[in-house]
Coordinates of C-alpha atoms in Angstrom, one line a residue:
Chain A
X28 CA 63.0 150.5 125.6
X29 CA 60.6 153.2 126.6
X30 CA 58.5 152.1 129.5
X31 CA 59.1 154.1 132.6
X32 CA 57.8 153.6 136.1
X33 CA 58.5 155.7 139.3
X34 CA 57.8 153.6 142.4
X35 CA 57.4 155.5 145.7
X36 CA 60.2 157.8 144.7
X37 CA 61.4 160.4 147.2
X38 CA 64.2 162.9 146.7
X39 CA 65.2 164.7 149.9
X40 CA 67.9 167.3 149.7
X41 CA 70.6 167.7 152.3
X42 CA 68.7 170.7 153.7
X43 CA 65.9 168.3 154.6
X44 CA 63.5 169.6 151.9
X45 CA 61.7 167.0 149.9
X46 CA 61.9 167.8 146.1
X47 CA 59.7 164.8 145.4
X48 CA 57.6 162.8 147.8
X49 CA 56.5 159.2 147.4
X50 CA 55.9 159.7 143.6
X51 CA 54.4 156.7 141.8
X52 CA 53.7 157.1 138.2
X53 CA 53.9 155.0 135.0
X54 CA 54.6 156.0 131.4
X55 CA 53.9 153.4 128.7
X56 CA 56.3 153.0 125.8
X57 CA 55.5 155.4 123.0
X58 CA 53.5 157.8 125.2
X59 CA 53.8 161.6 125.3
X60 CA 53.2 163.3 128.6
X61 CA 53.5 166.9 129.9
X62 CA 54.8 167.5 133.4
X63 CA 53.7 170.8 134.8
X64 CA 53.6 172.7 138.0
X65 CA 55.0 175.9 139.5
X66 CA 58.6 176.7 139.9
X67 CA 60.1 174.4 142.6
X68 CA 57.3 171.9 142.2
X69 CA 59.8 169.1 141.4
X70 CA 59.6 168.9 137.6
X71 CA 63.4 169.3 137.0
X72 CA 64.2 166.9 139.8
X73 CA 61.9 164.4 138.2
X74 CA 63.7 164.6 134.9
X75 CA 67.2 164.7 136.5
X76 CA 66.3 161.5 138.3
X77 CA 65.3 159.9 135.1
X78 CA 68.5 161.0 133.4
X79 CA 70.4 159.6 136.4
X80 CA 72.0 163.0 137.1
X81 CA 70.7 162.6 140.6
X82 CA 69.7 159.6 142.7
X83 CA 66.5 159.2 144.7
X84 CA 66.6 159.1 148.5
X85 CA 64.0 156.3 148.4
X86 CA 62.1 154.3 145.8
X87 CA 62.8 152.8 142.4
X88 CA 62.9 154.3 138.9
X89 CA 62.3 151.5 136.5
X90 CA 63.0 151.8 132.8
X91 CA 62.0 148.7 131.0
X92 CA 61.9 146.9 134.3
X93 CA 65.5 147.9 135.4
X94 CA 66.0 150.2 138.4
X95 CA 68.2 152.9 136.8
X96 CA 68.8 154.5 140.2
X97 CA 71.2 151.7 140.9
X98 CA 73.0 151.4 137.6
X99 CA 76.7 151.3 137.9
X100 CA 78.7 154.2 136.3
X101 CA 79.7 152.2 133.2
X102 CA 76.2 151.1 132.3
X103 CA 74.9 154.6 133.0
X104 CA 76.7 155.8 129.9
X105 CA 75.0 153.1 127.7
X106 CA 71.7 154.0 129.3
X107 CA 72.1 157.7 128.5
X108 CA 73.1 156.8 124.9
X109 CA 69.4 155.7 124.4
X110 CA 68.0 159.0 125.9
X111 CA 67.6 162.4 124.4
X112 CA 67.5 165.5 126.6
X113 CA 66.6 169.1 125.9
X114 CA 67.3 171.8 128.5
X115 CA 66.2 175.4 128.8
X116 CA 69.8 176.6 128.8
X117 CA 70.6 174.3 125.8
X118 CA 74.0 173.1 127.1
X119 CA 75.6 173.8 123.7
X120 CA 79.3 174.0 123.2
X121 CA 80.2 177.6 122.5
X122 CA 83.4 176.8 120.6
X123 CA 81.9 174.1 118.4
X124 CA 79.9 174.7 115.3
X125 CA 76.2 173.8 115.0
X126 CA 77.2 170.7 113.1
X127 CA 79.7 169.5 115.7
X128 CA 77.2 170.2 118.5
X129 CA 74.5 168.1 116.8
X130 CA 77.0 165.4 115.8
X131 CA 78.3 164.8 119.4
X132 CA 75.9 162.0 120.4
X133 CA 76.6 160.2 117.1
X134 CA 80.4 160.4 117.5
X135 CA 80.0 159.1 121.1
X136 CA 78.4 155.9 119.8
X137 CA 80.9 155.6 116.9
X138 CA 78.7 156.3 113.9
X139 CA 80.8 156.5 110.7
X140 CA 81.4 160.1 109.6
X141 CA 79.5 159.8 106.3
X142 CA 76.4 158.7 108.3
X143 CA 77.0 161.5 110.8
X144 CA 76.7 164.1 108.1
X145 CA 73.5 162.7 106.7
X146 CA 71.9 162.3 110.1
X147 CA 73.0 165.7 111.4
X148 CA 71.5 167.4 108.3
X149 CA 68.3 165.4 108.7
X150 CA 68.0 166.5 112.4
X151 CA 68.7 170.1 111.5
X152 CA 66.2 170.0 108.7
X153 CA 63.6 168.8 111.1
X154 CA 64.1 171.8 113.4
X155 CA 64.4 174.2 110.4
X156 CA 68.1 175.0 110.7
X157 CA 69.5 173.3 107.6
X158 CA 72.2 175.6 106.3
X159 CA 73.3 176.7 109.7
X160 CA 75.8 173.9 110.1
X161 CA 79.0 176.0 110.1
X162 CA 77.7 178.7 112.5
X163 CA 78.7 178.9 116.1
X164 CA 75.9 178.9 118.7
X165 CA 76.6 182.6 119.6
X166 CA 75.8 183.5 116.0
X167 CA 72.3 182.1 116.4
X168 CA 69.2 183.6 118.1
X169 CA 68.1 182.1 121.4
X170 CA 65.3 180.2 119.6
X171 CA 67.7 178.8 117.1
X172 CA 70.0 177.7 119.8
X173 CA 67.2 175.9 121.5
X174 CA 66.4 174.1 118.2
X175 CA 70.0 173.1 117.9
X176 CA 69.7 171.5 121.4
X177 CA 66.6 169.7 120.2
X178 CA 68.3 168.5 117.0
X179 CA 71.2 167.1 119.2
X180 CA 68.7 165.4 121.4
X181 CA 66.9 163.6 118.6
X182 CA 69.8 163.0 116.2
X183 CA 70.6 159.6 117.9
X184 CA 66.9 158.5 117.5
X185 CA 66.5 158.0 121.2
X186 CA 63.8 155.7 122.7
X187 CA 63.1 158.3 125.4
X188 CA 63.1 162.0 124.9
X189 CA 63.1 164.3 127.9
X190 CA 62.7 168.0 127.7
X191 CA 63.0 170.5 130.6
X192 CA 61.3 173.8 129.8
X193 CA 62.2 173.6 126.1
X194 CA 60.1 176.6 125.2
X195 CA 61.2 178.8 128.0
X196 CA 63.1 181.2 125.8
X197 CA 60.8 181.0 122.7
X198 CA 58.0 183.1 121.4
X199 CA 54.5 181.4 121.1
X200 CA 54.8 180.4 117.5
X201 CA 58.3 178.9 117.9
X202 CA 57.0 177.2 121.1
X203 CA 54.2 175.5 119.1
X204 CA 56.7 174.5 116.4
X205 CA 59.0 172.9 119.0
X206 CA 56.1 171.0 120.5
X207 CA 55.2 169.8 117.0
X208 CA 58.7 168.4 116.6
X209 CA 58.3 166.5 119.9
X210 CA 54.9 165.2 118.7
X211 CA 56.4 164.0 115.4
X212 CA 59.0 162.0 117.3
X213 CA 56.4 160.6 119.6
X214 CA 54.5 159.4 116.6
X215 CA 57.7 157.5 115.6
X216 CA 57.4 155.5 118.8
X217 CA 59.6 157.6 121.1
X218 CA 58.4 158.0 124.7
X219 CA 58.4 161.8 125.3
X220 CA 58.1 163.6 128.6
X221 CA 58.1 167.4 128.5
X222 CA 58.3 169.5 131.6
X223 CA 56.8 173.0 131.1
X224 CA 55.1 175.6 133.2
X225 CA 53.4 177.0 130.1
X226 CA 49.9 175.7 130.9
X227 CA 48.2 177.3 127.9
X228 CA 50.6 175.7 125.5
X229 CA 50.4 172.2 127.0
X230 CA 46.6 172.3 127.3
X231 CA 46.5 173.2 123.6
X232 CA 48.5 170.1 122.7
X233 CA 45.7 167.8 124.1
X234 CA 48.2 165.4 125.7
X235 CA 48.0 163.8 129.2
X236 CA 49.3 166.0 131.9
X237 CA 50.9 165.3 135.3
X238 CA 50.9 168.2 137.6
X239 CA 53.3 168.4 140.5
X240 CA 53.0 170.7 143.6
X241 CA 55.5 170.7 146.4
X242 CA 57.0 167.4 145.2
X243 CA 53.7 165.5 145.0
X244 CA 51.4 164.6 142.1
X245 CA 48.2 166.6 142.3
X246 CA 46.9 165.7 138.8
X247 CA 47.5 162.6 136.7
X248 CA 45.2 162.6 133.6
X249 CA 45.9 159.0 132.7
X250 CA 45.3 157.7 136.2
X251 CA 42.1 159.7 136.5
X252 CA 40.7 158.4 133.3
X253 CA 41.7 154.9 134.2
X254 CA 43.6 154.5 131.0
X255 CA 47.2 153.7 130.5
X256 CA 49.3 156.5 129.1
X257 CA 50.0 155.0 125.7
X258 CA 50.3 156.7 122.3
X259 CA 49.1 160.2 121.7
X260 CA 46.3 161.9 119.8
X261 CA 47.3 163.5 116.6
Chain B
X15 CA 77.7 149.5 113.8
X16 CA 76.5 146.5 115.8
X17 CA 74.4 146.3 118.9
X18 CA 76.0 144.0 121.4
X19 CA 74.1 142.9 124.5
X20 CA 76.0 141.8 127.5
X21 CA 73.0 139.8 128.8
X22 CA 69.9 138.7 127.0
X23 CA 67.8 141.1 129.0
X24 CA 70.1 144.1 128.7
X25 CA 67.7 147.0 127.8
X26 CA 70.6 149.3 126.9
X27 CA 73.0 147.4 124.7
X28 CA 76.4 148.9 124.2
X29 CA 76.6 150.5 120.8
X30 CA 79.8 149.4 119.2
X31 CA 81.4 150.7 116.1
X32 CA 84.3 148.3 116.3
X33 CA 88.0 149.0 116.0
X34 CA 87.5 151.3 113.0
X35 CA 85.3 153.5 115.0
X36 CA 87.7 153.5 118.0
X37 CA 90.5 154.4 115.6
X38 CA 88.5 157.2 114.1
X39 CA 87.6 158.5 117.5
X40 CA 91.2 158.5 118.6
X41 CA 92.3 160.3 115.4
X42 CA 89.6 162.9 115.8
X43 CA 90.3 163.5 119.5
X44 CA 94.1 163.6 118.9
X45 CA 93.5 166.3 116.2
X46 CA 91.2 168.3 118.4
X47 CA 93.5 168.1 121.4
X48 CA 96.5 169.2 119.2
X49 CA 94.4 172.1 118.0
X50 CA 93.4 172.9 121.6
X51 CA 96.9 173.2 122.9
X52 CA 98.3 174.9 119.8
X53 CA 95.6 177.5 120.2
X54 CA 97.0 178.3 123.6
X55 CA 100.7 178.4 122.4
X56 CA 101.9 180.7 125.2
X57 CA 100.9 178.5 128.1
X58 CA 101.8 175.4 126.1
X59 CA 105.4 176.6 125.6
X60 CA 105.6 177.4 129.3
X61 CA 104.5 173.8 130.1
X62 CA 106.9 172.3 127.6
X63 CA 109.7 174.4 129.0
X64 CA 109.0 173.4 132.6
X65 CA 108.6 169.7 131.7
X66 CA 111.7 170.0 129.5
X67 CA 113.8 171.4 132.3
X68 CA 112.5 168.7 134.7
X69 CA 113.6 166.0 132.2
X70 CA 116.8 167.6 131.0
X71 CA 118.6 167.6 134.4
X72 CA 118.3 163.9 135.2
X73 CA 118.8 163.2 131.4
X74 CA 122.0 165.2 131.4
X75 CA 123.3 163.5 134.5
X76 CA 122.5 160.1 133.0
X77 CA 124.5 161.2 130.0
X78 CA 127.4 162.3 132.2
X79 CA 127.3 159.0 134.1
X80 CA 127.2 157.0 130.9
X81 CA 130.2 158.8 129.6
X82 CA 132.1 158.4 132.8
X83 CA 131.3 154.7 132.7
X84 CA 132.4 154.5 129.1
X85 CA 135.6 156.3 130.0
X86 CA 136.5 153.9 132.9
X87 CA 135.4 150.9 130.8
X88 CA 138.0 151.9 128.2
X89 CA 140.7 151.8 130.8
X90 CA 139.4 148.9 132.9
X91 CA 141.7 145.9 132.7
X92 CA 144.6 148.2 131.7
X93 CA 145.6 150.0 134.8
X94 CA 149.2 150.6 135.3
X95 CA 152.1 151.8 137.4
X96 CA 154.4 154.7 137.0
X97 CA 157.7 154.2 138.9
X98 CA 159.7 157.4 139.4
X99 CA 163.4 157.1 140.4
X100 CA 165.5 159.4 142.4
X101 CA 167.6 161.8 140.5
X102 CA 170.9 160.3 139.1
X103 CA 169.9 156.7 139.8
X104 CA 172.3 154.4 138.0
X105 CA 171.1 152.8 134.9
X106 CA 171.8 149.3 136.3
X107 CA 169.4 150.0 139.2
X108 CA 166.8 151.1 136.8
X109 CA 167.3 148.1 134.6
X110 CA 167.1 145.8 137.5
X111 CA 163.8 147.3 138.6
X112 CA 162.5 147.1 135.0
X113 CA 163.5 143.5 134.9
X114 CA 161.8 142.8 138.2
X115 CA 158.6 144.4 136.9
X116 CA 158.8 142.7 133.5
X117 CA 159.0 139.3 135.1
X118 CA 155.6 139.6 136.6
X119 CA 152.9 137.6 134.8
X120 CA 150.3 140.3 135.0
X121 CA 152.5 142.9 133.5
X122 CA 152.2 143.2 129.7
X123 CA 154.8 145.8 129.0
X124 CA 157.4 148.0 130.7
X125 CA 158.5 151.2 129.1
X126 CA 161.5 153.2 130.2
X127 CA 161.3 157.0 130.0
X128 CA 164.9 158.2 130.7
X129 CA 165.6 161.5 132.4
X130 CA 166.7 162.9 129.0
X131 CA 163.4 161.7 127.3
X132 CA 161.4 163.2 130.1
X133 CA 163.1 166.5 129.6
X134 CA 162.5 166.4 125.9
X135 CA 158.8 165.7 126.5
X136 CA 158.7 168.6 129.0
X137 CA 160.4 170.9 126.5
X138 CA 157.9 169.9 123.8
X139 CA 154.9 170.4 126.0
X140 CA 156.1 173.6 127.6
X141 CA 157.4 174.8 124.2
X142 CA 160.8 175.6 125.6
X143 CA 163.8 175.3 123.2
X144 CA 166.7 174.8 125.7
X145 CA 165.5 174.0 129.2
X146 CA 168.9 172.9 130.3
X147 CA 170.3 176.4 129.6
X148 CA 167.6 177.8 131.9
X149 CA 167.7 175.2 134.6
X150 CA 171.3 174.4 134.7
X151 CA 170.6 170.6 135.2
X152 CA 167.9 168.2 134.3
X153 CA 165.5 168.2 137.3
X154 CA 163.4 165.3 136.0
X155 CA 163.9 161.7 137.1
X156 CA 163.8 158.6 134.9
X157 CA 160.6 156.6 135.2
X158 CA 159.1 153.3 134.2
X159 CA 155.6 152.8 132.9
X160 CA 154.2 149.4 133.5
X161 CA 150.9 148.3 131.9
X162 CA 148.9 145.3 133.1
X163 CA 147.6 142.6 130.8
X164 CA 143.9 142.8 129.8
X165 CA 141.8 141.0 132.5
X166 CA 144.7 140.8 134.9
X167 CA 143.9 141.1 138.6
X168 CA 144.1 144.8 139.2
X169 CA 144.3 144.2 142.9
X170 CA 147.8 142.8 142.4
X171 CA 148.9 146.4 141.5
X172 CA 148.8 147.4 145.2
X173 CA 151.1 144.6 146.3
X174 CA 153.5 145.2 143.4
X175 CA 153.5 149.0 144.1
X176 CA 154.3 148.3 147.8
X177 CA 157.1 146.0 146.9
X178 CA 158.6 148.4 144.3
X179 CA 158.5 151.3 146.7
X180 CA 161.0 149.5 148.9
X181 CA 163.5 149.0 146.0
X182 CA 166.7 151.0 146.0
X183 CA 166.5 154.2 143.9
X184 CA 162.7 154.2 143.7
X185 CA 161.4 157.6 144.8
X186 CA 157.7 157.2 144.2
X187 CA 155.2 154.6 142.8
X188 CA 152.0 156.0 141.4
X189 CA 149.2 153.5 141.0
X190 CA 147.0 154.8 138.1
X191 CA 144.1 152.7 139.2
X192 CA 143.5 155.4 141.9
X193 CA 142.2 157.7 139.1
X194 CA 140.0 155.0 137.9
X195 CA 138.6 154.4 141.3
X196 CA 137.9 158.1 141.7
X197 CA 136.2 158.3 138.3
X198 CA 134.2 155.2 139.2
X199 CA 133.2 156.7 142.6
X200 CA 132.2 159.9 140.8
X201 CA 130.2 157.9 138.3
X202 CA 128.4 156.0 141.1
X203 CA 127.6 159.3 142.8
X204 CA 126.4 160.9 139.6
X205 CA 124.2 157.8 139.0
X206 CA 122.6 158.1 142.4
X207 CA 122.2 161.9 142.1
X208 CA 120.7 161.4 138.7
X209 CA 118.3 158.8 140.1
X210 CA 117.3 161.1 143.0
X211 CA 116.9 164.1 140.7
X212 CA 115.1 161.9 138.2
X213 CA 112.5 160.9 140.8
X214 CA 112.2 164.5 142.2
X215 CA 112.1 166.2 138.8
X216 CA 109.9 163.4 137.4
X217 CA 107.5 164.1 140.1
X218 CA 107.7 167.8 139.3
X219 CA 107.0 167.1 135.6
X220 CA 104.1 164.9 136.6
X221 CA 102.6 167.7 138.7
X222 CA 103.2 170.3 136.0
X223 CA 101.3 168.2 133.4
X224 CA 98.6 167.3 136.0
X225 CA 98.1 171.0 136.8
X226 CA 98.1 171.9 133.1
X227 CA 95.6 169.2 132.3
X228 CA 93.5 170.2 135.2
X229 CA 93.4 173.8 133.8
X230 CA 92.4 172.3 130.4
X231 CA 89.6 170.4 132.2
X232 CA 88.4 173.6 133.8
X233 CA 88.2 175.4 130.4
X234 CA 86.4 172.4 128.9
X235 CA 84.2 171.6 131.8
X236 CA 81.0 172.3 129.9
X237 CA 82.0 170.1 127.1
X238 CA 82.8 167.2 129.5
X239 CA 79.4 167.7 131.1
X240 CA 77.7 167.6 127.8
X241 CA 79.7 164.5 126.7
X242 CA 78.5 162.8 129.9
X243 CA 75.0 163.8 129.3
X244 CA 74.9 162.3 125.8
X245 CA 76.3 159.0 127.1
X246 CA 80.0 159.2 126.7
X247 CA 81.8 156.6 128.7
X248 CA 84.4 157.5 131.3
X249 CA 87.1 156.4 128.8
X250 CA 85.7 158.7 126.1
X251 CA 85.6 161.6 128.6
X252 CA 89.2 160.9 129.7
X253 CA 90.5 160.4 126.2
X254 CA 91.1 164.1 125.2
X255 CA 92.7 164.7 128.6
X256 CA 95.1 161.8 128.0
X257 CA 96.1 163.3 124.7
X258 CA 96.7 166.7 126.3
X259 CA 99.0 164.9 128.8
X260 CA 100.8 163.0 126.0
X261 CA 101.3 166.2 124.0
X262 CA 102.5 168.2 127.0
X263 CA 104.9 165.3 127.9
X264 CA 106.2 164.8 124.4
X265 CA 106.8 168.5 123.9
X266 CA 108.6 168.6 127.2
X267 CA 110.7 165.7 126.0
X268 CA 111.7 167.6 122.8
X269 CA 112.6 170.6 125.0
X270 CA 114.7 168.4 127.2
X271 CA 116.6 167.0 124.2
X272 CA 117.2 170.5 123.0
X273 CA 118.4 171.6 126.4
X274 CA 120.8 168.7 126.7
X275 CA 122.1 169.3 123.1
X276 CA 122.7 172.9 123.9
X277 CA 124.5 172.0 127.1
X278 CA 126.7 169.6 125.2
X279 CA 127.6 172.3 122.7
X280 CA 128.5 174.7 125.5
X281 CA 130.7 172.2 127.4
X282 CA 132.2 170.4 124.4
X283 CA 135.4 172.5 124.2
X284 CA 136.4 172.3 127.9
X285 CA 135.5 168.6 127.9
X286 CA 137.6 168.0 124.8
X287 CA 140.6 169.7 126.6
X288 CA 140.1 167.6 129.7
X289 CA 139.8 164.3 127.7
X290 CA 142.8 165.4 125.6
X291 CA 144.9 165.9 128.7
X292 CA 144.5 162.2 129.5
X293 CA 145.2 161.4 125.9
X294 CA 141.6 160.4 125.2
X295 CA 139.7 161.7 122.2
X296 CA 136.3 163.3 123.1
X297 CA 133.5 160.9 122.1
X298 CA 130.2 161.7 123.7
X299 CA 128.6 158.3 124.4
X300 CA 124.9 157.5 124.8
X301 CA 123.5 160.7 123.2
X302 CA 121.8 158.7 120.5
X303 CA 118.4 157.7 119.2
X304 CA 117.8 155.4 122.1
X305 CA 118.3 158.2 124.7
X306 CA 116.2 160.6 122.6
X307 CA 113.4 158.0 122.5
X308 CA 113.8 157.3 126.2
X309 CA 113.5 161.1 127.0
X310 CA 110.4 161.4 124.7
X311 CA 108.9 158.2 126.1
X312 CA 109.5 159.3 129.7
X313 CA 108.0 162.7 128.9
X314 CA 104.9 161.1 127.3
X315 CA 104.5 158.6 130.1
X316 CA 104.8 161.3 132.8
X317 CA 102.3 163.4 130.8
X318 CA 99.8 160.6 130.6
X319 CA 100.2 159.8 134.3
X320 CA 99.7 163.5 135.1
X321 CA 96.6 163.5 133.0
X322 CA 95.2 160.4 134.7
X323 CA 95.9 162.0 138.0
X324 CA 94.1 165.3 137.0
X325 CA 91.2 163.4 135.4
X326 CA 90.7 161.2 138.4
X327 CA 90.7 164.2 140.7
X328 CA 88.4 166.4 138.7
X329 CA 86.1 164.1 136.9
X330 CA 85.1 162.0 139.9
X331 CA 82.5 164.4 141.1
X332 CA 81.6 166.0 137.8
X333 CA 78.1 167.3 138.2
X334 CA 75.7 168.1 135.4
X335 CA 73.6 171.1 136.4

């Protein structure tokens, strides 16, 4: 699983404003793509639709050929078990330790506790937070909290990894480190889509970019070059 | 852990850890839920007390009804008659009435209490040494006590009483079944009242647990959102809430049992006196393990139902921002 296609997707809010307009775009399995644009361009709506946190007004969102916009509630949960999501505001549980936060997706799918420990430590090691397991999120810096969020997103080895402004609270060096983590996952075959307004950072990554403005695509590197968005340069 | 596909083309197979994983998850969620409510002991005690009171009143009424039923059951089939004679009725008249009563098939035994025996009994109960010296003469009449056979038609008592009342020398015939009927009527009224209060207070307990679980949902809203985000099923999201409801209900059940026990301790002496006045020893029926389990089970059930109600209301439109 990892191939994504938006077909003529429109999301109109109750106010009548179009967050996305007739979007058609395709992401091949194992690709890594940056989604950019100004605030309000539709980046977050794009990712929310893919996470099925919102439904399109019109159009289809196909993941491995299945329109996820029409998934029933029960199958939605199984679909989300195969996704990883990183948000700018982390969505960490304040009363739970770093370990418990990262372990959450594994416990949801019933991974035995001995494997949970091993995989949580591996994920924390990947984001440079090994040894922080017993800490509460408030005892960590903003950058560390963001990395806990990333560890939680990748610990279940998702086939698709979505990140919405994952470096919004980080300094430039940490931002590059985080992007490097995403690149490593992409190299393992995970389809990665990162929404970011940090144009300098994403240009430096040398990956295909989709730019949104007022809910429409104004730049699509893969479409412009006539190549499919597959794999990523290293 | 196995991947099980519902259809051959299912791109997102359900990840199953089997019964062991389910058991582990229940254990973990139960532990976390217990920790959650014990960490908020003040409000938890309040919920337990409210649910306990709501369960104790119908529970106590059930106990009362069960005891009244047990009391009447002990007397059922052995109702009797007390036949009081006019003062100074000749012994021959009394003997003839006694013979008349004793001849009836449904009568098991007839006991004569002479005027002198009645006076002795009065002196013993009133702790008076020489009543005759005080009263001048014996004011108490002779009486007959007739007991029916077990299983005899109690309805025949009325006909017998009516016939005896017309006999010479008979002043009054008291049908003891009247008391039985009164107790039976009270028992039925208590049962209906208990049922009504059980429904009303059960509804109250349901709303208390629903509100408490709803508050618990509000404090854990972010956690529930994150659970949804990482792919938890509706059952997994509801699970901790159902444990909250169960614990609230069980705790309420324990409180109810304590309230009923305390109530029994407080009314034990007056009840013993009342039972003693009818020559019955006080034996509280039905307050046993079964009733305790029933109270706890009812509490847990109401707790779970309250949690389901709260979860259905609050989680239906749970948005992830």
